[in-house]
Amino acid sequence: MKKLLSILLAVALLALGFALAEGDRVTARGVGQGIDGDVVVQVEADAGTIYAVEVVEHNETEGIGTVAVEKLPGAIVAANSIAVDAIAGATVTSNAIKDAVRQALTDAGIDPAPFEVAPEAAAPAEKTAETLECDVVIVGAGGAGLTAAVRATQEGAKVLVLEKMPFVGGNSLKASGGMNCADTKFQAAADITDSGVPEFIEDTMNGGHGINDLALVTTMAENSAEAVEWLETIGAPLPKVAATGGTVHKYLHSPEDGSPVGAFLVAKLSEEAEKQGIEIMLNTTATEIIMSDGVAVGVKAEDAGHDYTVNARAVVLATGGFGANFDMMCAYNPSLANAVTTNHPGATGDGILMAEAVGAATVDMAQIQLHPTVYQATSMLVSEKMRSLGAILVNQEGKRFTNDLATRDAVSAAELEQTGGYAWIVFDQNLVDNNKSAKQYIEQGMAVQGDTYEALAKAMNVDEAAFVETMDTWNAAVAAGEDAEFGRNNGMDADLSTAPFYAIQIAPGIHHTMGGVKIDVRTEVISTEGQPIPGLYAAGEVTGGVHGGNRIGGNAVCDFVVFGRIAGANAAAYAGAEAVAPAA
Ligand code: ADP
């Protein structure tokens, strides 16, 4: 009641042209727009001091936005300023919190201007040199790094993980579709008999235009069933099977409840890592691989207060790709300069540069994948699974223009030829009811909608008659099981006839860097002389060769689980660790 009175007083005073003075301490709430709806903060302040900030309501992404929710309020109070640095990788949530604080101050009759002055940068702290010891140091805590860490620990190694961002997960956290695997018990349970290892290899090679490293692809496919079963043993089952984009086969495994695979796996792998007592040092950037007589024996790393020398018997690079490093990408493909990227800001290619510095070879560096369905305003990826579940692509003329589930490069190229270089992904309520991501897109305001096809066409500003004809033709194609127009041959289990109807405007965006460090099937890093560099392993997007010239959706997750496991096991064995748990 007291609080309410003070807010009312503040508003009344402001309305009368009075500003609150220093010492007139009030509490007020403000709202900012986060990634997933409103972020509400409660602020206690007077004209000169912000005493307290608390986020009281939000729906931000677990593990990313929630880091800003935890850390930014304290930073604002400590600096007595709203102009503090955003939390790296969580800019939208950070800005939502700042906007909410501004609004709370204004509503309470406090001028926010004095708080817009950036805090004086603290003099760079004198860094302390520190030496750390472990069996296996893993650089990067995305999907590959977490998998390798859990596996190496199961093999008895003392593992240390370095992660430069304030949170774990990297690009893996954003994987929304699933994990491609072949000959699994989940496929058997669903009576899928035509999507085995040979088909998986063939589809991956064809999708990659045949330039993939066949030995790596074969290793991935042959180990995929064991990998998905291993995930189940650590509490991360992926029992649902659906069609994969770019193929006619059903390899795509995802969580039972339809939740996005990346966030699910990162959470489960993190829980397992915690259970195993694995130390993950956040905000810690590896800068260099330490070599001794041609053998990798550790890494140099740094955080805000330390320069670390990490001595290890084996090093695993799991630093991800370079899809957020425009200088590096443009060196290979200058036409990407103005593209949006779906990558997290930590995807800067550090591991590739560190490996090259110690003589590693790279492959396919110019192979950079555009994903065809990126919502440009926020660079948010609209999952391929939407099309696997039945969504279609329509241009501004209200017409389909391609096989919506052709390979990503083909669909992206087709989109760029349409009016404005964009398209709409169209879906219905039935699809929303079966897919959590679709619900999320709608909640985030990405979709326009209509109760009829005509109403949706109006919201999309496309020709109504043309759009209705497109939808009727598509629903008939689904009923007939044949897409006479464009030869689409999967994701046709359900039509798009359940109102209301939705559409999201999308265009291609940078998604995956398929090139990277050259490895062999044991995940040993290969030198420019063609020999393994002893003690140096790499897995995941930092490596090249698995995906060739075009990655099939669902193969990034398979890549990081299969090769993360191999890297973890081999690095532990090389380090001489003794297994403390059965090698599941
Ligand atoms: P992958 O799928 O191969 O695991 P991710 O992008 O998911 O790739 O994860 C890579 C992780 O590596 C990210 O969390 C990223 O922040 C981290 N990383 C990148 N460079 C460094 C570095 N120099 N030191 C520590 N961590 C790094």
Coordinates of C-alpha atoms and ligand atoms in Angstrom, one line a residue:
M1 CA 0.0 0.0 0.0
K2 CA 2.8 2.3 1.0
K3 CA 4.5 1.5 -2.4
L4 CA 1.4 2.2 -4.3
L5 CA 1.0 5.5 -2.5
S6 CA 4.5 6.5 -3.4
I7 CA 4.0 5.7 -7.0
L8 CA 0.8 7.5 -7.2
L9 CA 2.5 10.5 -5.5
A10 CA 5.3 10.4 -8.0
V11 CA 3.0 10.2 -11.0
A12 CA 0.9 13.1 -9.6
L13 CA 4.0 15.1 -8.9
L14 CA 5.3 14.5 -12.5
A15 CA 1.9 15.4 -13.9
L16 CA 2.1 18.7 -12.0
G17 CA 5.6 19.3 -13.4
F18 CA 7.5 18.5 -10.2
A19 CA 10.5 16.1 -10.5
L20 CA 11.4 14.0 -7.5
A21 CA 14.4 15.1 -5.6
E22 CA 17.3 13.2 -4.2
G23 CA 16.1 11.4 -1.0
D24 CA 12.5 11.0 -2.3
R25 CA 13.0 7.2 -2.6
V26 CA 10.2 5.5 -4.5
T27 CA 9.5 2.0 -5.9
A28 CA 8.1 1.6 -9.4
R29 CA 7.7 -1.0 -12.1
G30 CA 8.5 -0.8 -15.8
V31 CA 8.2 -3.0 -18.8
G32 CA 10.6 -3.8 -21.7
Q33 CA 10.2 -6.0 -24.7
G34 CA 12.2 -9.2 -24.4
I35 CA 12.9 -12.2 -26.7
D36 CA 9.7 -13.8 -25.6
G37 CA 7.2 -11.1 -24.4
D38 CA 7.4 -8.6 -21.6
V39 CA 10.2 -8.2 -19.1
V40 CA 8.9 -6.5 -16.0
V41 CA 11.3 -4.9 -13.5
Q42 CA 10.8 -3.3 -10.1
V43 CA 13.1 -0.4 -9.4
E44 CA 13.8 1.4 -6.1
A45 CA 15.4 4.8 -6.6
D46 CA 15.5 8.5 -6.0
A47 CA 16.7 11.2 -8.3
G48 CA 20.4 10.5 -7.6
T49 CA 20.6 6.8 -6.8
I50 CA 19.2 3.5 -8.1
Y51 CA 19.0 1.4 -4.9
A52 CA 17.5 -1.8 -6.2
V53 CA 16.5 -3.4 -9.5
E54 CA 14.7 -6.7 -9.7
V55 CA 13.2 -8.6 -12.7
V56 CA 9.9 -9.7 -11.4
E57 CA 8.4 -11.2 -14.6
H58 CA 10.0 -12.6 -17.8
N59 CA 9.9 -15.5 -20.2
E60 CA 13.4 -15.2 -21.6
T61 CA 15.5 -18.1 -23.0
E62 CA 16.8 -20.4 -20.3
G63 CA 20.6 -20.3 -20.2
I64 CA 21.0 -17.1 -22.4
G65 CA 18.4 -14.4 -21.5
T66 CA 18.3 -15.7 -18.0
V67 CA 22.0 -14.8 -17.6
A68 CA 21.0 -11.1 -18.2
V69 CA 18.1 -11.4 -15.8
E70 CA 20.5 -12.6 -13.1
K71 CA 23.4 -10.3 -13.8
L72 CA 22.2 -7.0 -15.2
P73 CA 20.1 -5.7 -12.4
G74 CA 23.1 -6.0 -10.0
A75 CA 25.3 -4.3 -12.6
I76 CA 22.9 -1.4 -12.9
V77 CA 22.8 -0.9 -9.2
A78 CA 26.5 -1.2 -8.7
A79 CA 27.3 1.3 -11.5
N80 CA 24.3 3.5 -10.6
S81 CA 23.7 3.7 -14.3
I82 CA 21.5 2.2 -17.0
A83 CA 24.3 2.6 -19.6
V84 CA 26.1 -0.6 -18.4
D85 CA 27.3 -3.1 -21.0
A86 CA 24.8 -5.6 -22.2
I87 CA 25.4 -9.2 -21.3
A88 CA 27.3 -10.7 -24.3
G89 CA 25.0 -12.9 -26.3
A90 CA 21.9 -11.7 -24.5
T91 CA 21.5 -8.2 -26.0
V92 CA 17.7 -8.3 -26.5
T93 CA 17.0 -9.3 -22.9
S94 CA 19.6 -6.8 -21.6
N95 CA 18.0 -4.0 -23.6
A96 CA 14.6 -5.0 -22.4
I97 CA 15.8 -4.7 -18.8
K98 CA 17.3 -1.3 -19.4
D99 CA 14.1 -0.1 -21.2
A100 CA 12.1 -1.3 -18.3
V101 CA 14.3 0.5 -15.8
R102 CA 14.0 3.7 -17.8
Q103 CA 10.2 3.4 -17.9
A104 CA 10.0 2.7 -14.2
L105 CA 12.1 5.7 -13.4
T106 CA 10.0 8.0 -15.7
D107 CA 6.7 6.7 -14.3
A108 CA 8.0 7.3 -10.8
G109 CA 8.7 10.9 -11.7
I110 CA 12.5 10.5 -11.8
D111 CA 14.4 11.9 -14.8
P112 CA 16.4 8.9 -16.2
A113 CA 18.9 11.2 -18.1
P114 CA 21.5 11.3 -15.3
F115 CA 21.5 7.5 -15.2
E116 CA 22.3 7.4 -19.0
V117 CA 25.9 8.3 -18.3
A118 CA 28.1 5.3 -18.8
P119 CA 30.1 4.3 -15.7
E120 CA 33.7 5.2 -15.9
A121 CA 35.6 2.2 -17.2
A122 CA 37.6 0.7 -14.4
A123 CA 41.3 0.7 -14.9
P124 CA 42.3 -2.6 -16.4
A125 CA 43.0 -4.9 -13.5
E126 CA 46.4 -6.2 -13.1
K127 CA 46.0 -9.8 -14.2
T128 CA 47.2 -12.7 -12.1
A129 CA 49.1 -15.5 -13.7
E130 CA 47.7 -18.9 -12.8
T131 CA 48.6 -22.5 -13.8
L132 CA 46.0 -25.2 -13.9
E133 CA 46.4 -28.9 -14.5
C134 CA 44.1 -31.5 -15.9
D135 CA 44.1 -34.6 -18.1
V136 CA 41.9 -33.2 -20.9
V137 CA 41.2 -29.5 -21.5
I138 CA 38.2 -28.9 -23.6
V139 CA 37.9 -25.5 -25.3
G140 CA 34.2 -24.5 -25.8
A141 CA 31.1 -25.7 -24.0
G142 CA 28.7 -26.0 -26.8
G143 CA 27.2 -29.4 -27.8
A144 CA 30.5 -30.9 -28.9
G145 CA 32.4 -29.7 -25.9
L146 CA 29.8 -30.8 -23.3
T147 CA 29.5 -34.2 -25.0
A148 CA 33.3 -34.6 -25.1
A149 CA 33.6 -33.5 -21.5
V150 CA 30.9 -36.0 -20.2
R151 CA 32.4 -38.8 -22.3
A152 CA 36.0 -38.1 -21.3
T153 CA 35.0 -38.0 -17.6
Q154 CA 33.1 -41.3 -18.0
E155 CA 36.5 -42.7 -19.2
G156 CA 38.1 -41.5 -16.0
A157 CA 39.8 -38.3 -17.2
K158 CA 40.1 -35.2 -15.1
V159 CA 38.5 -32.7 -17.4
L160 CA 38.5 -28.9 -17.5
V161 CA 36.2 -27.0 -19.8
L162 CA 36.9 -23.4 -20.9
E163 CA 34.0 -21.3 -22.3
K164 CA 34.4 -17.7 -23.4
M165 CA 30.7 -16.7 -23.1
P166 CA 28.9 -16.1 -19.9
F167 CA 26.8 -19.2 -20.6
V168 CA 27.2 -22.7 -22.1
G169 CA 25.6 -23.9 -25.3
G170 CA 26.9 -21.9 -28.2
N171 CA 25.1 -22.4 -31.5
S172 CA 24.0 -25.8 -30.3
L173 CA 21.6 -24.1 -28.0
K174 CA 19.8 -22.8 -31.1
A175 CA 19.4 -26.1 -32.9
S176 CA 15.6 -26.4 -33.1
G177 CA 15.0 -29.4 -35.4
G178 CA 16.5 -32.7 -34.2
M179 CA 19.3 -35.2 -34.5
N180 CA 19.6 -37.4 -37.6
C181 CA 20.4 -41.0 -36.7
A182 CA 20.0 -44.2 -38.6
D183 CA 19.0 -47.8 -37.7
T184 CA 17.8 -46.7 -34.2
K185 CA 15.4 -48.5 -31.9
F186 CA 13.2 -45.4 -32.2
Q187 CA 12.9 -45.9 -36.0
A188 CA 12.2 -49.6 -35.5
A189 CA 9.4 -48.7 -33.1
A190 CA 7.9 -46.4 -35.7
D191 CA 8.3 -49.1 -38.4
I192 CA 10.7 -47.0 -40.4
T193 CA 12.7 -49.4 -42.4
D194 CA 13.9 -47.4 -45.4
S195 CA 16.1 -44.9 -43.5
G196 CA 19.2 -46.8 -42.5
V197 CA 22.9 -46.2 -42.5
P198 CA 23.5 -46.6 -46.3
E199 CA 20.7 -44.1 -47.0
F200 CA 22.0 -41.7 -44.4
I201 CA 25.4 -41.8 -45.9
E202 CA 24.1 -41.3 -49.4
D203 CA 21.7 -38.5 -48.5
T204 CA 24.5 -36.6 -46.5
M205 CA 26.9 -37.0 -49.4
N206 CA 24.4 -35.9 -52.0
G207 CA 23.2 -33.0 -49.8
G208 CA 26.9 -31.9 -49.5
H209 CA 27.4 -32.1 -53.3
G210 CA 29.7 -35.1 -52.8
I211 CA 32.6 -33.0 -51.5
N212 CA 32.2 -34.3 -48.0
D213 CA 34.9 -36.6 -46.4
L214 CA 33.3 -40.0 -46.9
A215 CA 35.2 -41.6 -44.1
L216 CA 33.8 -39.0 -41.6
V217 CA 30.3 -39.3 -43.0
T218 CA 30.4 -43.0 -42.7
T219 CA 31.7 -42.8 -39.1
M220 CA 28.9 -40.3 -38.2
A221 CA 26.2 -42.5 -39.7
E222 CA 27.5 -45.8 -38.3
N223 CA 27.9 -44.4 -34.8
S224 CA 24.6 -42.4 -34.8
A225 CA 22.4 -45.1 -33.3
E226 CA 24.8 -45.7 -30.5
A227 CA 25.1 -42.0 -29.9
V228 CA 21.3 -41.5 -29.6
E229 CA 21.1 -44.4 -27.2
W230 CA 24.0 -43.0 -25.1
L231 CA 22.0 -39.7 -24.9
E232 CA 19.2 -41.8 -23.4
T233 CA 21.5 -43.1 -20.7
I234 CA 22.3 -39.6 -19.6
G235 CA 18.6 -38.7 -19.4
A236 CA 18.2 -37.1 -22.8
P237 CA 16.0 -39.4 -25.0
L238 CA 15.1 -38.4 -28.5
P239 CA 12.3 -40.8 -29.4
K240 CA 10.2 -38.9 -31.9
V241 CA 11.2 -39.5 -35.5
A242 CA 10.3 -37.3 -38.5
A243 CA 11.4 -36.5 -42.0
T244 CA 14.6 -34.6 -42.5
G245 CA 14.7 -31.6 -44.9
G246 CA 16.6 -32.3 -48.2
T247 CA 15.9 -36.0 -48.1
V248 CA 12.9 -38.3 -48.4
H249 CA 14.0 -40.3 -45.4
K250 CA 13.1 -40.2 -41.7
Y251 CA 16.2 -39.8 -39.6
L252 CA 15.3 -36.7 -37.5
H253 CA 15.1 -37.6 -33.8
S254 CA 13.7 -35.1 -31.3
P255 CA 12.4 -34.9 -27.7
E256 CA 9.1 -36.5 -26.9
D257 CA 7.4 -33.2 -26.0
G258 CA 8.4 -31.5 -29.3
S259 CA 10.7 -29.1 -27.6
P260 CA 13.7 -27.7 -29.6
V261 CA 16.5 -30.3 -29.6
G262 CA 19.5 -28.0 -28.9
A263 CA 18.2 -26.4 -25.7
F264 CA 17.1 -29.8 -24.5
L265 CA 20.4 -31.5 -25.1
V266 CA 22.5 -28.6 -23.7
A267 CA 20.4 -28.6 -20.5
K268 CA 20.7 -32.4 -20.1
L269 CA 24.5 -32.5 -21.0
S270 CA 25.0 -29.6 -18.5
E271 CA 23.1 -31.5 -15.8
E272 CA 25.2 -34.6 -16.4
A273 CA 28.4 -32.5 -16.4
E274 CA 27.4 -31.1 -13.1
K275 CA 26.6 -34.5 -11.7
Q276 CA 30.0 -35.7 -12.7
G277 CA 31.6 -32.7 -11.1
I278 CA 33.1 -31.3 -14.3
E279 CA 34.5 -27.8 -13.9
I280 CA 33.3 -25.4 -16.6
M281 CA 35.1 -22.0 -16.4
L282 CA 32.7 -19.4 -18.0
N283 CA 33.9 -16.0 -19.4
T284 CA 37.3 -17.7 -20.0
T285 CA 38.7 -17.5 -23.5
A286 CA 41.4 -19.8 -24.8
T287 CA 43.9 -17.9 -26.9
E288 CA 46.6 -20.3 -27.9
I289 CA 47.5 -24.0 -28.0
I290 CA 50.6 -24.8 -26.1
M291 CA 53.0 -27.1 -28.0
S292 CA 56.0 -29.0 -26.8
D293 CA 58.1 -30.9 -29.4
G294 CA 55.2 -31.0 -31.8
V295 CA 52.8 -32.3 -29.2
A296 CA 49.8 -30.3 -27.9
V297 CA 50.2 -30.1 -24.1
G298 CA 47.6 -27.5 -23.0
V299 CA 46.3 -24.0 -23.8
K300 CA 46.7 -20.4 -22.8
A301 CA 43.5 -18.7 -21.7
E302 CA 42.3 -15.6 -20.0
D303 CA 39.5 -14.1 -18.1
A304 CA 39.0 -10.6 -16.7
G305 CA 41.4 -11.1 -13.9
H306 CA 43.7 -14.0 -14.9
D307 CA 46.1 -15.2 -17.5
Y308 CA 45.9 -19.0 -17.3
T309 CA 48.4 -21.6 -18.4
V310 CA 46.4 -24.9 -18.6
N311 CA 48.7 -27.9 -18.7
A312 CA 46.9 -30.9 -20.1
R313 CA 47.8 -34.3 -21.6
A314 CA 45.2 -33.8 -24.4
V315 CA 43.4 -30.8 -25.9
V316 CA 40.0 -30.9 -27.5
L317 CA 38.9 -28.0 -29.6
A318 CA 35.2 -27.6 -29.6
T319 CA 34.9 -23.9 -30.3
G320 CA 32.3 -24.0 -33.0
G321 CA 32.3 -22.2 -36.3
F322 CA 32.9 -18.7 -37.6
G323 CA 29.3 -17.6 -38.6
A324 CA 29.5 -14.5 -36.4
N325 CA 32.9 -13.4 -37.7
F326 CA 32.1 -11.3 -40.8
D327 CA 35.8 -10.5 -41.6
M328 CA 36.6 -14.2 -41.6
M329 CA 33.6 -15.2 -43.7
C330 CA 34.0 -12.3 -46.2
A331 CA 37.7 -13.3 -46.7
Y332 CA 36.2 -16.5 -48.2
N333 CA 33.0 -15.1 -49.6
P334 CA 32.7 -11.3 -49.9
S335 CA 29.0 -11.5 -50.9
L336 CA 28.0 -12.3 -47.3
A337 CA 28.9 -8.8 -46.0
N338 CA 25.3 -7.6 -45.5
A339 CA 23.7 -10.9 -44.7
V340 CA 22.1 -11.5 -41.2
T341 CA 23.5 -14.3 -39.2
T342 CA 21.7 -16.8 -36.9
N343 CA 24.9 -17.5 -35.1
H344 CA 25.6 -16.6 -31.4
P345 CA 28.3 -13.9 -31.0
G346 CA 30.9 -16.4 -29.7
A347 CA 31.1 -18.1 -33.2
T348 CA 34.2 -16.3 -34.2
G349 CA 36.4 -19.1 -35.5
D350 CA 38.9 -18.9 -32.6
G351 CA 39.6 -22.7 -32.6
I352 CA 40.3 -22.7 -36.4
L353 CA 42.8 -19.8 -36.0
M354 CA 44.5 -21.4 -32.9
A355 CA 44.8 -24.8 -34.8
E356 CA 46.1 -23.2 -37.9
A357 CA 48.7 -21.4 -35.8
V358 CA 50.1 -24.8 -34.7
G359 CA 50.1 -26.2 -38.2
A360 CA 46.7 -27.7 -38.6
A361 CA 45.2 -28.1 -42.1
T362 CA 41.7 -26.7 -42.9
V363 CA 39.1 -27.9 -45.4
D364 CA 36.1 -26.4 -47.2
M365 CA 36.5 -23.0 -45.6
A366 CA 34.5 -21.2 -48.3
Q367 CA 31.4 -23.5 -47.7
I368 CA 29.2 -21.3 -45.7
Q369 CA 25.5 -22.3 -45.4
L370 CA 22.6 -20.0 -45.7
H371 CA 19.5 -21.1 -44.0
P372 CA 16.4 -20.3 -46.0
T373 CA 14.0 -19.5 -43.2
V374 CA 15.4 -16.7 -41.1
Y375 CA 13.1 -14.0 -39.6
Q376 CA 15.2 -11.0 -40.5
A377 CA 14.2 -8.5 -37.9
T378 CA 15.7 -10.5 -35.1
S379 CA 17.8 -13.1 -37.1
M380 CA 15.6 -15.8 -35.5
L381 CA 15.7 -19.1 -37.3
V382 CA 12.4 -20.6 -38.2
S383 CA 13.1 -24.3 -37.9
E384 CA 13.2 -26.6 -40.9
K385 CA 11.0 -28.9 -38.9
M386 CA 8.1 -26.6 -39.6
R387 CA 8.3 -27.7 -43.2
S388 CA 8.8 -31.3 -42.2
L389 CA 5.5 -31.0 -40.3
G390 CA 3.7 -29.6 -43.3
A391 CA 4.4 -25.8 -43.7
I392 CA 4.9 -24.4 -47.2
L393 CA 6.8 -21.4 -48.7
V394 CA 4.8 -18.8 -50.6
N395 CA 6.1 -15.7 -52.4
Q396 CA 4.8 -12.2 -52.4
E397 CA 2.6 -13.1 -55.4
G398 CA 0.9 -15.7 -53.1
K399 CA 2.4 -18.6 -55.0
R400 CA 4.7 -21.5 -54.1
F401 CA 7.9 -21.4 -56.1
T402 CA 10.1 -24.4 -55.1
N403 CA 10.2 -27.8 -53.5
D404 CA 10.0 -26.3 -50.0
L405 CA 12.1 -29.1 -48.5
A406 CA 14.9 -29.2 -51.1
T407 CA 18.4 -28.7 -49.7
R408 CA 19.0 -25.5 -47.8
D409 CA 21.2 -24.0 -50.5
A410 CA 18.6 -24.7 -53.2
V411 CA 15.7 -23.3 -51.2
S412 CA 17.8 -20.2 -50.3
A413 CA 18.8 -19.6 -53.9
A414 CA 15.1 -19.9 -55.0
E415 CA 14.0 -17.4 -52.4
L416 CA 16.6 -14.9 -53.4
E417 CA 15.0 -14.9 -56.9
Q418 CA 11.6 -14.0 -55.6
T419 CA 10.2 -10.4 -55.4
G420 CA 12.2 -8.7 -52.6
G421 CA 14.4 -11.8 -52.1
Y422 CA 12.1 -13.1 -49.4
A423 CA 9.1 -15.5 -48.9
W424 CA 6.5 -16.4 -46.4
I425 CA 6.4 -19.7 -44.4
V426 CA 2.7 -20.6 -44.1
F427 CA 1.2 -23.0 -41.5
D428 CA -2.0 -23.8 -39.7
Q429 CA -3.3 -24.3 -36.1
N430 CA -2.9 -28.1 -36.4
L431 CA 0.9 -27.6 -36.9
V432 CA 1.0 -25.1 -34.0
D433 CA -0.6 -27.7 -31.7
N434 CA 2.1 -30.1 -32.6
N435 CA 5.2 -28.0 -32.3
K436 CA 6.4 -25.9 -29.4
S437 CA 8.7 -23.7 -31.6
A438 CA 5.7 -22.6 -33.7
K439 CA 3.9 -21.5 -30.6
Q440 CA 7.0 -19.5 -29.6
Y441 CA 7.2 -17.8 -33.0
I442 CA 3.6 -16.6 -32.6
E443 CA 4.2 -15.5 -29.0
Q444 CA 7.2 -13.5 -30.2
G445 CA 5.1 -11.6 -32.6
M446 CA 6.8 -13.0 -35.7
A447 CA 3.7 -14.3 -37.5
V448 CA 0.7 -12.6 -39.1
Q449 CA -2.5 -14.5 -38.9
G450 CA -6.1 -14.9 -40.3
D451 CA -9.1 -17.0 -39.6
T452 CA -9.5 -17.7 -43.3
Y453 CA -7.0 -18.0 -46.2
E454 CA -8.4 -14.6 -47.5
A455 CA -7.8 -12.9 -44.1
L456 CA -4.3 -14.3 -43.9
A457 CA -3.6 -13.1 -47.5
K458 CA -4.7 -9.7 -46.5
A459 CA -2.4 -9.7 -43.5
M460 CA 0.5 -10.8 -45.8
N461 CA -0.5 -8.2 -48.4
V462 CA -0.5 -10.8 -51.1
D463 CA -3.2 -11.4 -53.8
E464 CA -6.1 -13.1 -52.1
A465 CA -7.3 -15.2 -55.0
A466 CA -3.8 -16.4 -55.9
F467 CA -3.1 -17.4 -52.3
V468 CA -6.5 -19.3 -51.8
E469 CA -5.7 -21.2 -55.0
T470 CA -2.2 -22.0 -53.8
M471 CA -3.6 -23.3 -50.5
D472 CA -6.3 -25.4 -52.1
T473 CA -3.9 -26.9 -54.6
W474 CA -1.5 -27.7 -51.8
N475 CA -4.1 -29.4 -49.6
A476 CA -5.2 -31.4 -52.7
A477 CA -1.6 -32.4 -53.3
V478 CA -1.3 -33.6 -49.6
A479 CA -4.5 -35.6 -50.0
A480 CA -3.2 -37.2 -53.2
G481 CA 0.3 -37.7 -51.7
E482 CA 1.9 -36.1 -54.7
D483 CA 3.2 -32.5 -55.3
A484 CA 2.7 -32.3 -59.1
E485 CA 4.0 -28.7 -59.1
F486 CA 7.4 -28.9 -57.4
G487 CA 7.9 -32.6 -56.6
R488 CA 8.1 -32.2 -52.8
N489 CA 8.1 -35.7 -51.4
N490 CA 8.2 -35.3 -47.7
G491 CA 6.5 -33.4 -44.9
M492 CA 3.2 -34.1 -46.5
D493 CA 1.5 -36.0 -43.7
A494 CA -0.9 -33.2 -42.8
D495 CA -2.5 -30.5 -44.9
L496 CA -2.9 -26.9 -43.9
S497 CA -6.7 -26.7 -43.4
T498 CA -7.1 -26.0 -39.7
A499 CA -7.9 -22.4 -38.9
P500 CA -6.5 -20.0 -37.8
F501 CA -3.7 -19.7 -40.4
Y502 CA -0.3 -18.1 -39.9
A503 CA 2.6 -16.8 -42.0
I504 CA 6.1 -15.6 -41.1
Q505 CA 8.1 -13.5 -43.5
I506 CA 11.5 -15.0 -43.9
A507 CA 14.7 -14.8 -46.0
P508 CA 18.0 -16.6 -46.1
G509 CA 20.6 -15.9 -43.3
I510 CA 24.1 -17.2 -42.5
H511 CA 23.7 -20.4 -40.5
H512 CA 26.6 -22.8 -40.5
T513 CA 30.2 -22.7 -41.5
M514 CA 30.8 -26.2 -42.9
G515 CA 34.6 -25.8 -43.4
G516 CA 37.1 -25.9 -40.5
V517 CA 39.9 -27.9 -39.0
K518 CA 40.8 -31.1 -40.8
I519 CA 40.3 -34.2 -38.6
D520 CA 40.4 -38.0 -39.1
V521 CA 37.8 -40.5 -38.0
R522 CA 39.4 -40.5 -34.5
T523 CA 38.9 -36.7 -34.3
E524 CA 42.7 -36.2 -34.4
V525 CA 43.6 -32.9 -35.9
I526 CA 45.5 -33.3 -39.1
S527 CA 48.5 -31.1 -39.9
T528 CA 49.2 -29.4 -43.3
E529 CA 51.7 -32.3 -43.7
G530 CA 48.9 -34.8 -43.5
Q531 CA 49.8 -36.2 -40.1
P532 CA 47.8 -36.2 -36.8
I533 CA 49.1 -33.5 -34.4
P534 CA 49.6 -35.6 -31.2
G535 CA 47.4 -34.6 -28.3
L536 CA 45.2 -32.4 -30.4
Y537 CA 41.5 -33.4 -31.0
A538 CA 38.6 -31.4 -32.5
A539 CA 34.9 -32.0 -32.8
G540 CA 31.8 -30.2 -34.0
E541 CA 31.4 -27.1 -36.1
V542 CA 35.1 -26.2 -35.6
T543 CA 35.9 -29.1 -38.0
G544 CA 35.4 -29.4 -41.7
G545 CA 34.6 -32.3 -44.0
V546 CA 31.4 -33.8 -42.5
H547 CA 28.9 -31.6 -44.3
G548 CA 30.8 -30.9 -47.5
G549 CA 29.1 -28.1 -49.6
N550 CA 25.8 -28.1 -47.8
R551 CA 24.7 -29.4 -44.4
I552 CA 21.5 -31.5 -44.1
G553 CA 19.3 -30.2 -41.3
G554 CA 19.7 -32.4 -38.2
N555 CA 23.3 -33.3 -39.1
A556 CA 24.9 -30.6 -36.9
V557 CA 23.5 -32.3 -33.8
C558 CA 24.5 -35.8 -35.0
D559 CA 28.0 -34.3 -35.8
F560 CA 28.5 -32.9 -32.3
V561 CA 27.2 -35.9 -30.4
V562 CA 29.0 -38.6 -32.5
F563 CA 32.3 -36.8 -32.8
G564 CA 32.1 -35.2 -29.4
R565 CA 31.9 -38.7 -27.9
I566 CA 34.7 -39.9 -30.1
A567 CA 36.9 -36.9 -29.1
G568 CA 36.1 -37.3 -25.4
A569 CA 36.9 -41.1 -25.4
N570 CA 40.1 -40.8 -27.5
A571 CA 41.4 -37.7 -25.7
A572 CA 40.9 -39.5 -22.4
A573 CA 42.6 -42.7 -23.7
Y574 CA 45.5 -40.6 -25.1
A575 CA 45.8 -38.9 -21.7
G576 CA 46.2 -42.3 -20.1
A577 CA 43.0 -42.0 -18.1
E578 CA 41.5 -45.1 -16.6
A579 CA 37.8 -45.7 -17.1
V580 CA 35.8 -45.1 -14.0
A581 CA 32.5 -45.8 -15.6
P582 CA 31.4 -48.2 -18.3
A583 CA 32.0 -46.7 -21.8
A584 CA 28.3 -46.6 -22.6
Ligands
ADP1 P1 29.5 -27.1 -31.5 O1 28.1 -27.4 -32.1 O2 30.6 -27.5 -32.4 O3 29.6 -27.6 -30.1 P2 28.8 -24.5 -30.5 O4 28.7 -23.2 -31.2 O5 27.6 -25.1 -30.0 O6 29.6 -25.5 -31.5 O7 29.8 -24.3 -29.3 C1 31.1 -23.8 -29.3 C2 31.4 -23.1 -28.0 O8 32.7 -22.7 -28.0 C3 30.6 -21.8 -27.8 O9 29.9 -21.8 -26.6 C4 31.6 -20.7 -27.9 O10 31.3 -19.6 -27.1 C5 32.9 -21.4 -27.4 N1 34.1 -20.8 -27.8 C6 34.5 -20.3 -29.0 N2 35.7 -19.8 -29.0 C7 36.2 -20.0 -27.7 C8 37.5 -19.7 -27.1 N3 38.5 -19.1 -27.7 N4 37.6 -20.1 -25.8 C9 36.6 -20.7 -25.1 N5 35.4 -21.0 -25.6 C10 35.2 -20.7 -26.9

